[in-house]
mmCIF file of C-alpha atoms in Angstrom:
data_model
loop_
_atom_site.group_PDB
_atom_site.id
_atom_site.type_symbol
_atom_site.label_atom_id
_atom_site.label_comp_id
_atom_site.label_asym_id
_atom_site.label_seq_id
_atom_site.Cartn_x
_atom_site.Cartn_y
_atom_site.Cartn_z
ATOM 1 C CA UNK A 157 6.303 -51.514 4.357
ATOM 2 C CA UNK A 158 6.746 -52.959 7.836
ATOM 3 C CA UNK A 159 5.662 -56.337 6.656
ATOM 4 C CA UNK A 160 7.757 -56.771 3.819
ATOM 5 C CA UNK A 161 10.970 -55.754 5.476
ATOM 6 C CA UNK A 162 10.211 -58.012 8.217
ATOM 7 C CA UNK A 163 9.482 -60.714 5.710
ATOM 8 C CA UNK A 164 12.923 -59.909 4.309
ATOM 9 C CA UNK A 165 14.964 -60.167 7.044
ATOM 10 C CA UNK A 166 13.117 -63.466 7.616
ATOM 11 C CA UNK A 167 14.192 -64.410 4.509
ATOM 12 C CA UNK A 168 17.781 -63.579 5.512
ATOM 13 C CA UNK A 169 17.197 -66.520 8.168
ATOM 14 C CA UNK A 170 16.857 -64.096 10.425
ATOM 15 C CA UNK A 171 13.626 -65.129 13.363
ATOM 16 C CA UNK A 172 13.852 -61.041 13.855
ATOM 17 C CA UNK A 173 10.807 -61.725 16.309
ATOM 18 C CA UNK A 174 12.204 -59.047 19.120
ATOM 19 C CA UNK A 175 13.123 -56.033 16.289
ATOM 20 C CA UNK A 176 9.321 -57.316 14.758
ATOM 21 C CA UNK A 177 7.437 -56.432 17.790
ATOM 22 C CA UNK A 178 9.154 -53.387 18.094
ATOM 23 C CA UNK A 179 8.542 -52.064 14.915
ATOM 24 C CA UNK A 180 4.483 -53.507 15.071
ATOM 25 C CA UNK A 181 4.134 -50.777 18.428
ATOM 26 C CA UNK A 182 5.548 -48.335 16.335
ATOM 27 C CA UNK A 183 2.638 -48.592 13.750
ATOM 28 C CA UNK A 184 0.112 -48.849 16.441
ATOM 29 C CA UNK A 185 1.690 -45.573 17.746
ATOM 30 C CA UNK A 186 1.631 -43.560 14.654
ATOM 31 C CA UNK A 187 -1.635 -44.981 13.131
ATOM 32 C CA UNK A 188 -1.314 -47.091 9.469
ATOM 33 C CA UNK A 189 0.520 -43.673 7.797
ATOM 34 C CA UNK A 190 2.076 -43.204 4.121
ATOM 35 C CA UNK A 191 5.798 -43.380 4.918
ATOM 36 C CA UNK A 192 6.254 -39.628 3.266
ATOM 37 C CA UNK A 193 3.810 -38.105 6.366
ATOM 38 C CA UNK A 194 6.071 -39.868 8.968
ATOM 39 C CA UNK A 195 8.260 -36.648 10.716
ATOM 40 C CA UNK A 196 10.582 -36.426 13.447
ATOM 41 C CA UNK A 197 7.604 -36.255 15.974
ATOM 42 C CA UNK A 198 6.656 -39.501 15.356
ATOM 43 C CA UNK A 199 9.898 -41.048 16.475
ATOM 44 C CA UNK A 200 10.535 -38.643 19.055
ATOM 45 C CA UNK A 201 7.260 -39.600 20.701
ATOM 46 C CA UNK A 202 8.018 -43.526 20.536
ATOM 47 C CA UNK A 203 11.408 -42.844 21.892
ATOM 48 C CA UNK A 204 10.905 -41.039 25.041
ATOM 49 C CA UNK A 205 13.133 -41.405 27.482
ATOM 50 C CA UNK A 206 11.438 -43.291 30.900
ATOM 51 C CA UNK A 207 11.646 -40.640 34.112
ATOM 52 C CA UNK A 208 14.686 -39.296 31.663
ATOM 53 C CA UNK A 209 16.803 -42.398 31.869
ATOM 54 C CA UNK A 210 17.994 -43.694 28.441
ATOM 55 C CA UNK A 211 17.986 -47.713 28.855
ATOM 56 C CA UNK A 212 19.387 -49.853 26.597
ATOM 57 C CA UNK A 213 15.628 -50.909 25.378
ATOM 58 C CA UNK A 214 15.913 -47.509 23.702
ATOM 59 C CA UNK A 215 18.406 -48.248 21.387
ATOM 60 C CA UNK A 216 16.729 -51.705 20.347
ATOM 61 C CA UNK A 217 13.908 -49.234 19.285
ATOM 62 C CA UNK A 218 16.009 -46.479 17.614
ATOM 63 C CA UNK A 219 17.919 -49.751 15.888
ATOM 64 C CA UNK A 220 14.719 -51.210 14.524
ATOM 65 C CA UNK A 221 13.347 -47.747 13.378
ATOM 66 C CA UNK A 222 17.330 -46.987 11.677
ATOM 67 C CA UNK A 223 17.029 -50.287 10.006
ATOM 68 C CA UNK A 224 13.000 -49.815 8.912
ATOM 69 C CA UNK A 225 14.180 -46.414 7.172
ATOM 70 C CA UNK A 226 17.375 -47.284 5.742
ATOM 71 C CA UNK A 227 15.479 -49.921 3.945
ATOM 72 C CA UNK A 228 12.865 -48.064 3.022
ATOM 73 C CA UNK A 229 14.773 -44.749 1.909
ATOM 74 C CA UNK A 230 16.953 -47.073 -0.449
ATOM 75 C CA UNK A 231 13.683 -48.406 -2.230
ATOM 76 C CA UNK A 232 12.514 -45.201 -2.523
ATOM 77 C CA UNK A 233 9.580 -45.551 -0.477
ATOM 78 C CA UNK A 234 11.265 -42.626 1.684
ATOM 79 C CA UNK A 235 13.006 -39.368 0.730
ATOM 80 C CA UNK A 236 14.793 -39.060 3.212
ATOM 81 C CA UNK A 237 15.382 -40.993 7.033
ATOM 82 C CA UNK A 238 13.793 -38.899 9.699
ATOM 83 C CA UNK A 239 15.275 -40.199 13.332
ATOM 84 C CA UNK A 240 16.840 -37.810 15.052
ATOM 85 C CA UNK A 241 20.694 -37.486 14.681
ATOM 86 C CA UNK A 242 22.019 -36.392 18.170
ATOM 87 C CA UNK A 243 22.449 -39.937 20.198
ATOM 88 C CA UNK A 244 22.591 -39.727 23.985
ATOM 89 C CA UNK A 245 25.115 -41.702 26.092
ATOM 90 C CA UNK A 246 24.772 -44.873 26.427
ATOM 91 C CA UNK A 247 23.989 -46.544 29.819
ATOM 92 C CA UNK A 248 26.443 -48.759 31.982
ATOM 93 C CA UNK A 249 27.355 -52.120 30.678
ATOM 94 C CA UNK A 250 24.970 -54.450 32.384
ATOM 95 C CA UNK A 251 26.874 -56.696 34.913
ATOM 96 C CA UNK A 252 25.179 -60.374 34.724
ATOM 97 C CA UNK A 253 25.345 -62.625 37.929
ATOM 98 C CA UNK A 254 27.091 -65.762 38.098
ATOM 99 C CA UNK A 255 25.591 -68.173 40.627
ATOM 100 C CA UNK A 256 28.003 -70.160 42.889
ATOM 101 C CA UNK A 257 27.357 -73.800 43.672
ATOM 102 C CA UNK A 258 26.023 -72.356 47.432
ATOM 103 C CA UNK A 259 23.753 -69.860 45.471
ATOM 104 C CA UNK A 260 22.274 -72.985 43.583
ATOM 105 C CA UNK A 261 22.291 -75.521 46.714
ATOM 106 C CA UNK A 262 19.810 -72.210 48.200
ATOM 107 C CA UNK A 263 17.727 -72.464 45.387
ATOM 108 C CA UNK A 264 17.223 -76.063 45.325
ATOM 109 C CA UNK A 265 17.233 -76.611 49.131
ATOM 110 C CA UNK A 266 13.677 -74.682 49.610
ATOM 111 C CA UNK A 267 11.348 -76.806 51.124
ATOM 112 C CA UNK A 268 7.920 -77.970 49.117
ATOM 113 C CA UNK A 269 6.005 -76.706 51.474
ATOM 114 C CA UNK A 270 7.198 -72.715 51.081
ATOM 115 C CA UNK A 271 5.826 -72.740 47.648
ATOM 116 C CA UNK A 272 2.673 -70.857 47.136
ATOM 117 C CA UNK A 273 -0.314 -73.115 45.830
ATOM 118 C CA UNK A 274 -0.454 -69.947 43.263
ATOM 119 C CA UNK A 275 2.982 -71.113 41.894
ATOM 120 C CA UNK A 276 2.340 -72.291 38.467
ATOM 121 C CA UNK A 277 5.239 -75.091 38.851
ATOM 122 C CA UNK A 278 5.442 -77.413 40.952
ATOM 123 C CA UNK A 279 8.508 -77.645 43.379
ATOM 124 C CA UNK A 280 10.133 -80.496 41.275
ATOM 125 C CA UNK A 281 9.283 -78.954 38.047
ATOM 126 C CA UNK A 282 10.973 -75.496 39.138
ATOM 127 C CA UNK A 283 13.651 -77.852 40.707
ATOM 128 C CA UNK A 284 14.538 -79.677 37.138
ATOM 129 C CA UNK A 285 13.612 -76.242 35.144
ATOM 130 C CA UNK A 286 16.723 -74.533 37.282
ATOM 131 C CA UNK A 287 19.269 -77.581 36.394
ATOM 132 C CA UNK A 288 18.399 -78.005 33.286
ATOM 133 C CA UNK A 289 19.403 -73.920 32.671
ATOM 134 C CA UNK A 290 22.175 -74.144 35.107
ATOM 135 C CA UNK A 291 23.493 -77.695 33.462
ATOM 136 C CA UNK A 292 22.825 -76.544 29.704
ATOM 137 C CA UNK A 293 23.478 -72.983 29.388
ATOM 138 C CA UNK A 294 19.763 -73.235 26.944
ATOM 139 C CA UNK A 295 17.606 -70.045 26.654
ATOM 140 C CA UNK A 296 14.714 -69.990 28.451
ATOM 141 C CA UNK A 297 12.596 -70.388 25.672
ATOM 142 C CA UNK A 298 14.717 -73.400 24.360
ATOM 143 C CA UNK A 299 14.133 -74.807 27.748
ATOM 144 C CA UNK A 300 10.290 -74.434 27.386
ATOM 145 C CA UNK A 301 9.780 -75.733 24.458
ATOM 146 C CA UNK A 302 11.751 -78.822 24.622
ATOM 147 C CA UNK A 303 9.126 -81.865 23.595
ATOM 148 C CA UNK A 304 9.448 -85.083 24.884
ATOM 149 C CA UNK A 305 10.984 -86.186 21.831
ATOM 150 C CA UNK A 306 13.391 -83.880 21.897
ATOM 151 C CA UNK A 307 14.953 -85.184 24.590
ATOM 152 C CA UNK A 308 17.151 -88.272 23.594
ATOM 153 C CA UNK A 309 18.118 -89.287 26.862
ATOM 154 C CA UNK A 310 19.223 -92.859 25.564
ATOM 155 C CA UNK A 311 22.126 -90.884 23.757
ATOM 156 C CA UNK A 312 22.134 -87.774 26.368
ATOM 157 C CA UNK A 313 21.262 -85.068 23.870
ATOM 158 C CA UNK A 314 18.836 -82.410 23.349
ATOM 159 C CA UNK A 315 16.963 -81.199 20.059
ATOM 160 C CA UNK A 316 17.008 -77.196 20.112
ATOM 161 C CA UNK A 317 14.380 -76.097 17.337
ATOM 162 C CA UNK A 318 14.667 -73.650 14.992
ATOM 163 C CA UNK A 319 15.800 -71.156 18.179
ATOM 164 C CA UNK A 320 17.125 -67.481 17.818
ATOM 165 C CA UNK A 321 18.671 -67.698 14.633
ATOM 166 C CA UNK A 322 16.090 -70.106 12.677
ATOM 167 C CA UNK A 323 18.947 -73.129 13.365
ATOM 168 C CA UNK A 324 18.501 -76.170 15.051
ATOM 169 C CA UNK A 325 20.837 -77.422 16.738
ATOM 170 C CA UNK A 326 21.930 -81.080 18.972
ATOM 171 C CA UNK A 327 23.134 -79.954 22.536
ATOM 172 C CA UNK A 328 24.900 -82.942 24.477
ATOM 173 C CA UNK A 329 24.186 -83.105 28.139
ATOM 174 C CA UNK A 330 26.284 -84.762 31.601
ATOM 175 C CA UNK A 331 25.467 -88.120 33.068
ATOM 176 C CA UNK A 332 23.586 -86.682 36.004
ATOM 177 C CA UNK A 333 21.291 -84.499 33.789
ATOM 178 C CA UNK A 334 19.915 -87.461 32.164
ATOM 179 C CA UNK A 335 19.197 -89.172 35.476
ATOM 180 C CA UNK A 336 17.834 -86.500 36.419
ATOM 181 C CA UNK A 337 15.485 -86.206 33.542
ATOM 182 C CA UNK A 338 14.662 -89.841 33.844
ATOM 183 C CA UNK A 339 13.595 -89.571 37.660
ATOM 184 C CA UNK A 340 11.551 -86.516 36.553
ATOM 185 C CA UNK A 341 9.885 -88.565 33.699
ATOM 186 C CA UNK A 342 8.796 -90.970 35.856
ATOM 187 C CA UNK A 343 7.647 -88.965 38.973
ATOM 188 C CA UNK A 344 5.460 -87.098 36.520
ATOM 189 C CA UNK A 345 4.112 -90.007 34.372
ATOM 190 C CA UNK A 346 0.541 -89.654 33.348
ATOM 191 C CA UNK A 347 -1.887 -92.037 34.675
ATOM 192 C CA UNK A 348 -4.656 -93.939 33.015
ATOM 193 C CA UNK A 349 -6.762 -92.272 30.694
ATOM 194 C CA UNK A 350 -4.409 -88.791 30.848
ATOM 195 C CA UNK A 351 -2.659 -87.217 28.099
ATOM 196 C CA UNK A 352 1.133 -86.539 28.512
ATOM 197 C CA UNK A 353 2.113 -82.619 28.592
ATOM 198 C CA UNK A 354 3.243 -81.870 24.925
ATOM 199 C CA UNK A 355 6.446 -80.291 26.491
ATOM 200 C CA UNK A 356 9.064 -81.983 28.920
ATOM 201 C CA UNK A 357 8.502 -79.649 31.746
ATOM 202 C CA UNK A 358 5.212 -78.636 32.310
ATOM 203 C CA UNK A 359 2.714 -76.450 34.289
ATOM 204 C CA UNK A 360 0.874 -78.163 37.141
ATOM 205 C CA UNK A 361 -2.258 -77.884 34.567
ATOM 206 C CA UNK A 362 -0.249 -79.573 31.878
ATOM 207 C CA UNK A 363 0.466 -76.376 29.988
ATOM 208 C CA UNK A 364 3.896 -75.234 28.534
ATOM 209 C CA UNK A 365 6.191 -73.348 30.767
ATOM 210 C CA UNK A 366 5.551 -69.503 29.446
ATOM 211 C CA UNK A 367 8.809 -66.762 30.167
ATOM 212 C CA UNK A 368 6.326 -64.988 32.585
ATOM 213 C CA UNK A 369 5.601 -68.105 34.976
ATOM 214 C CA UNK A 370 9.023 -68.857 35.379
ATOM 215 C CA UNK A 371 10.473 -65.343 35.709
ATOM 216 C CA UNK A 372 7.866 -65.149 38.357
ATOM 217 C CA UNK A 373 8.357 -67.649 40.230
ATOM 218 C CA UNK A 374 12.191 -67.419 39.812
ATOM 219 C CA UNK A 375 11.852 -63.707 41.433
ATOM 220 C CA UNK A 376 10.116 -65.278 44.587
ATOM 221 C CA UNK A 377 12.208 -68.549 44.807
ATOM 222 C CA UNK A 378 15.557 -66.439 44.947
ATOM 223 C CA UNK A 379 14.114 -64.353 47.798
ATOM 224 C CA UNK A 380 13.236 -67.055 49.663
ATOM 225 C CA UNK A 381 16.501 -69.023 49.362
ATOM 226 C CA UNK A 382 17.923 -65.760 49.916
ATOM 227 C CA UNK A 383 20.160 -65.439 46.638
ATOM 228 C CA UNK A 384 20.811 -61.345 46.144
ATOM 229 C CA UNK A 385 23.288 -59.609 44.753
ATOM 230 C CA UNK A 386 24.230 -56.266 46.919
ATOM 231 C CA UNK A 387 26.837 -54.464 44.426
ATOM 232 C CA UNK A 388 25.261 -51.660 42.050
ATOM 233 C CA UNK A 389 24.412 -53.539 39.251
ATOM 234 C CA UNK A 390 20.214 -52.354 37.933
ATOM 235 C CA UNK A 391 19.149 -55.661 38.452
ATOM 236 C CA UNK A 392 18.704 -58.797 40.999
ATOM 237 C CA UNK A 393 19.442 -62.195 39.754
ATOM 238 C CA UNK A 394 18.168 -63.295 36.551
ATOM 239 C CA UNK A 395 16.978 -66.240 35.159
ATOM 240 C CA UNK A 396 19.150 -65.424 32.176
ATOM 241 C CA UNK A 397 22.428 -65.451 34.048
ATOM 242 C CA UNK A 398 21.992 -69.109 34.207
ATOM 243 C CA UNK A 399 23.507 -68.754 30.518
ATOM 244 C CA UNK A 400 25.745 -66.993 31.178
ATOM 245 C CA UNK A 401 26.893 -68.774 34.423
ATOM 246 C CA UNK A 402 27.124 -71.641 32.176
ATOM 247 C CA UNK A 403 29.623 -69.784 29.826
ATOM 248 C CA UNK A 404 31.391 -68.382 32.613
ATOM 249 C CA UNK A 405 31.832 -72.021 34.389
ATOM 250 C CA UNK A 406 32.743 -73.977 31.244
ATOM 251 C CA UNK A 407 35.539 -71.773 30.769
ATOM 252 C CA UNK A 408 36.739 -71.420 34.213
ATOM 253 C CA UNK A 409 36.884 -76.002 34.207
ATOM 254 C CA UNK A 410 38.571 -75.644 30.763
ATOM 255 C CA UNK A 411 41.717 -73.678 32.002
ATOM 256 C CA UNK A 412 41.956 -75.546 35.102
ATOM 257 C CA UNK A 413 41.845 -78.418 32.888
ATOM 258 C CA UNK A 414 44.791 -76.809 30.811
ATOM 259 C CA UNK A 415 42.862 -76.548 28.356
ATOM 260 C CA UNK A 416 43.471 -74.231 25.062
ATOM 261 C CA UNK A 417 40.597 -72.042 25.642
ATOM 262 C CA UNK A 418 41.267 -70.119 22.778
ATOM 263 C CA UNK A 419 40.825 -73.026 20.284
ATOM 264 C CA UNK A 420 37.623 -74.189 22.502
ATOM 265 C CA UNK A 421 35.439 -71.127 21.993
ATOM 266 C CA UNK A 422 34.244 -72.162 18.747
ATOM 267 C CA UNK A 423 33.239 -75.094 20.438
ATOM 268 C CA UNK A 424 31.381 -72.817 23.199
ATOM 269 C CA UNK A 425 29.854 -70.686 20.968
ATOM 270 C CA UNK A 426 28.386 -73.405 18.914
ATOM 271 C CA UNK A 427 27.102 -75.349 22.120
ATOM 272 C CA UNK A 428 24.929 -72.068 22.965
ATOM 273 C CA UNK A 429 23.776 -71.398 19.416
ATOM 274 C CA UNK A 430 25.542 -68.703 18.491
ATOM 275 C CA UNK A 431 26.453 -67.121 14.905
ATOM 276 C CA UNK A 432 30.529 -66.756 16.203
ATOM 277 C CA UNK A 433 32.797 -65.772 19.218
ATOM 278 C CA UNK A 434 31.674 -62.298 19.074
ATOM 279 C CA UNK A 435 28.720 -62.783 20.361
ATOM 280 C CA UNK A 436 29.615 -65.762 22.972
ATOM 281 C CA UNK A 437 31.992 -62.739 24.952
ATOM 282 C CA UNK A 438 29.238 -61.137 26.038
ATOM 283 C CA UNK A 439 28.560 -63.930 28.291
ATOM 284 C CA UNK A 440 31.966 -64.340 29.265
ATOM 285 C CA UNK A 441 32.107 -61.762 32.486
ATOM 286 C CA UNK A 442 35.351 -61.595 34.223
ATOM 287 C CA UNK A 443 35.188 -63.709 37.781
ATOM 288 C CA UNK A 444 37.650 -63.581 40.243
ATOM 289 C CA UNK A 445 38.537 -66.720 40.004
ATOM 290 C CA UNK A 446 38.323 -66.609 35.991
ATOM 291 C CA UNK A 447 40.930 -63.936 36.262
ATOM 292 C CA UNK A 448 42.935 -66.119 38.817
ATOM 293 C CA UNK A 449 42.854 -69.192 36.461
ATOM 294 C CA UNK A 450 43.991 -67.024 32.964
ATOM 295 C CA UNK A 451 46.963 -65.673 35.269
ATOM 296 C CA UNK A 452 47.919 -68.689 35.744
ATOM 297 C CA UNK A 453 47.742 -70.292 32.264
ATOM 298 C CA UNK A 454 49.853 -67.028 31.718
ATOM 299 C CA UNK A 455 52.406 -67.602 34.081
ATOM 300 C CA UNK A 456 52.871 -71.706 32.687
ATOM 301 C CA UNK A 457 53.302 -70.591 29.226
ATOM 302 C CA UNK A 458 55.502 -67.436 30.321
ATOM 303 C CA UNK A 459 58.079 -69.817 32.577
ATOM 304 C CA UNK A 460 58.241 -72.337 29.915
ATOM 305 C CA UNK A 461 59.224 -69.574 27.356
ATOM 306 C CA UNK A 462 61.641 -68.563 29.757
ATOM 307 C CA UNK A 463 63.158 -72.136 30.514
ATOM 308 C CA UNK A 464 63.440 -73.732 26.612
ATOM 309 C CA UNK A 465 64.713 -69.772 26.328
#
């Protein structure tokens, strides 16, 4: 049962790799069951809340489960859904960090030789890896997997495969990102008799860049640069909130640019790969100066309404 609805949402065009797993751990929890001799327990002991804090990871797994026996119950294969109906609160809304050019100059500006030899990057590879993010707004993944002819640097764009929602997609990069690409190309040209890495940006062994080496590594870097955060958000810096720096940034030049933002989140949201708007506002966290720029957009338009008034 777990297999065909996952093949269905697949064939929605859905990946639904994250919702997949989720519902895979719940089979290896319960044992291979009938669906009929499933009860309450069985979901209460997958969902148990960690030291008694509900996290947000426990909703992904009480969504997956909801959508497993909706599905099921309206193909008969259930009587009846058995999650339990009570839902506690949920947590605090996650507060992403958006770097600052200083935070960044930190993270580039650590010497070669602070890098453990255990690092799995190299200093220049974590160098371009971290500009590539900050100058791209890409997943990590996307990053990752980027081939070497996926980068068309003669025309400044990238090829995103088949990413999140089974799209590909063309993302157009700045002038200094390709040089910057091109310098790393050559620096890390393979010499005679060696195989090129099958992926842009590489391991020191060759190997593609998996989420664990560079989270890792990424943890340790901002330490040693020294880029925190201090407030009371759950979580230090992120390799994530690259993205949604990126978001954050673009829309912060586009109103000092006068820009109508409003018409140019379409734009945003297709740049990052995403279904609509809806889903590009998560990334968009209120800055400071975010705030100070939409004031002032509002003030323009307000004293021109009150001049041709």
């Amino acid at each position: 049962a777990i297999e065909e609805f996952i093949q269905y949402k697949r064939a929605l065009g859905n990946l639904y790799i994250g919702p997949a797993n989720i519902l895979k751990a719940f089979l290896r929890k319960t044992g291979n069951l009938e669906l009929d001799a499933l009860t309450s327990g069985h979901c209460e002991a997958f969902l148990p809340a960690k030291g008694g804090e509900v996290t947000n990871f426990w909703f992904k797994k009480y969504q997956a489960l909801d959508c497993l026996f909706r599905f099921s119950t309206s193909r008969g294969y259930m009587k009846h859904r058995i999650l339990p109906t009570s839902m506690p609160d949920q947590p605090p809304r996650f507060i992403p960090y958006i770097y600052s050019t200083e935070d960044i100059r930190r993270l580039l500006g650590v010497p070669d030789s602070h890098y453990p030899r255990t690092c799995p990057l190299s200093p220049d590879t974590m160098r371009t890896f971290i500009l590539v993010l900050y100058g791209t707004g890409l997943r990590l993944g996307e990053v990752s997997r980027l081939t070497h002819a996926d980068a068309d640097l003669r025309n400044a764009t990238l090829l995103i495969r088949e990413t999140k929602f089974g799209k590909s997609r063309l993302v157009p990069i700045g002038k200094d990102l390709v040089s910057i690409l091109r310098l790393y190309r050559m620096r890390h040209r393979p010499g005679v008799g060696y195989q090129r890495p099958p992926t842009l940006l590489a391991t020191k062994i060759g190997m593609m860049i998996r989420n664990d080496h560079a989270d890792h590594q990424f943890e340790w870097l901002r330490k040693e640069a020294g880029v925190l955060r201090f407030d009371t958000a759950r979580y230090q810096p992120r390799v994530h909130d690259f993205r949604h720096t990126f978001a954050v940034t673009r829309l912060l030049t586009w109103y000092r640019q006068g820009k109508d933002v409003q018409r140019m989140l379409p734009l945003l949201s297709t740049y990052l790969g995403h279904c609509g708007v809806e889903e590009t506002s998560t990334y968009l966290q209120m800055t400071r100066e975010l705030l100070q720029e939409a004031n002032h957009c509002f003030e323009r338009y307000a004293f021109t309404e009150v001049r041709n008034g």
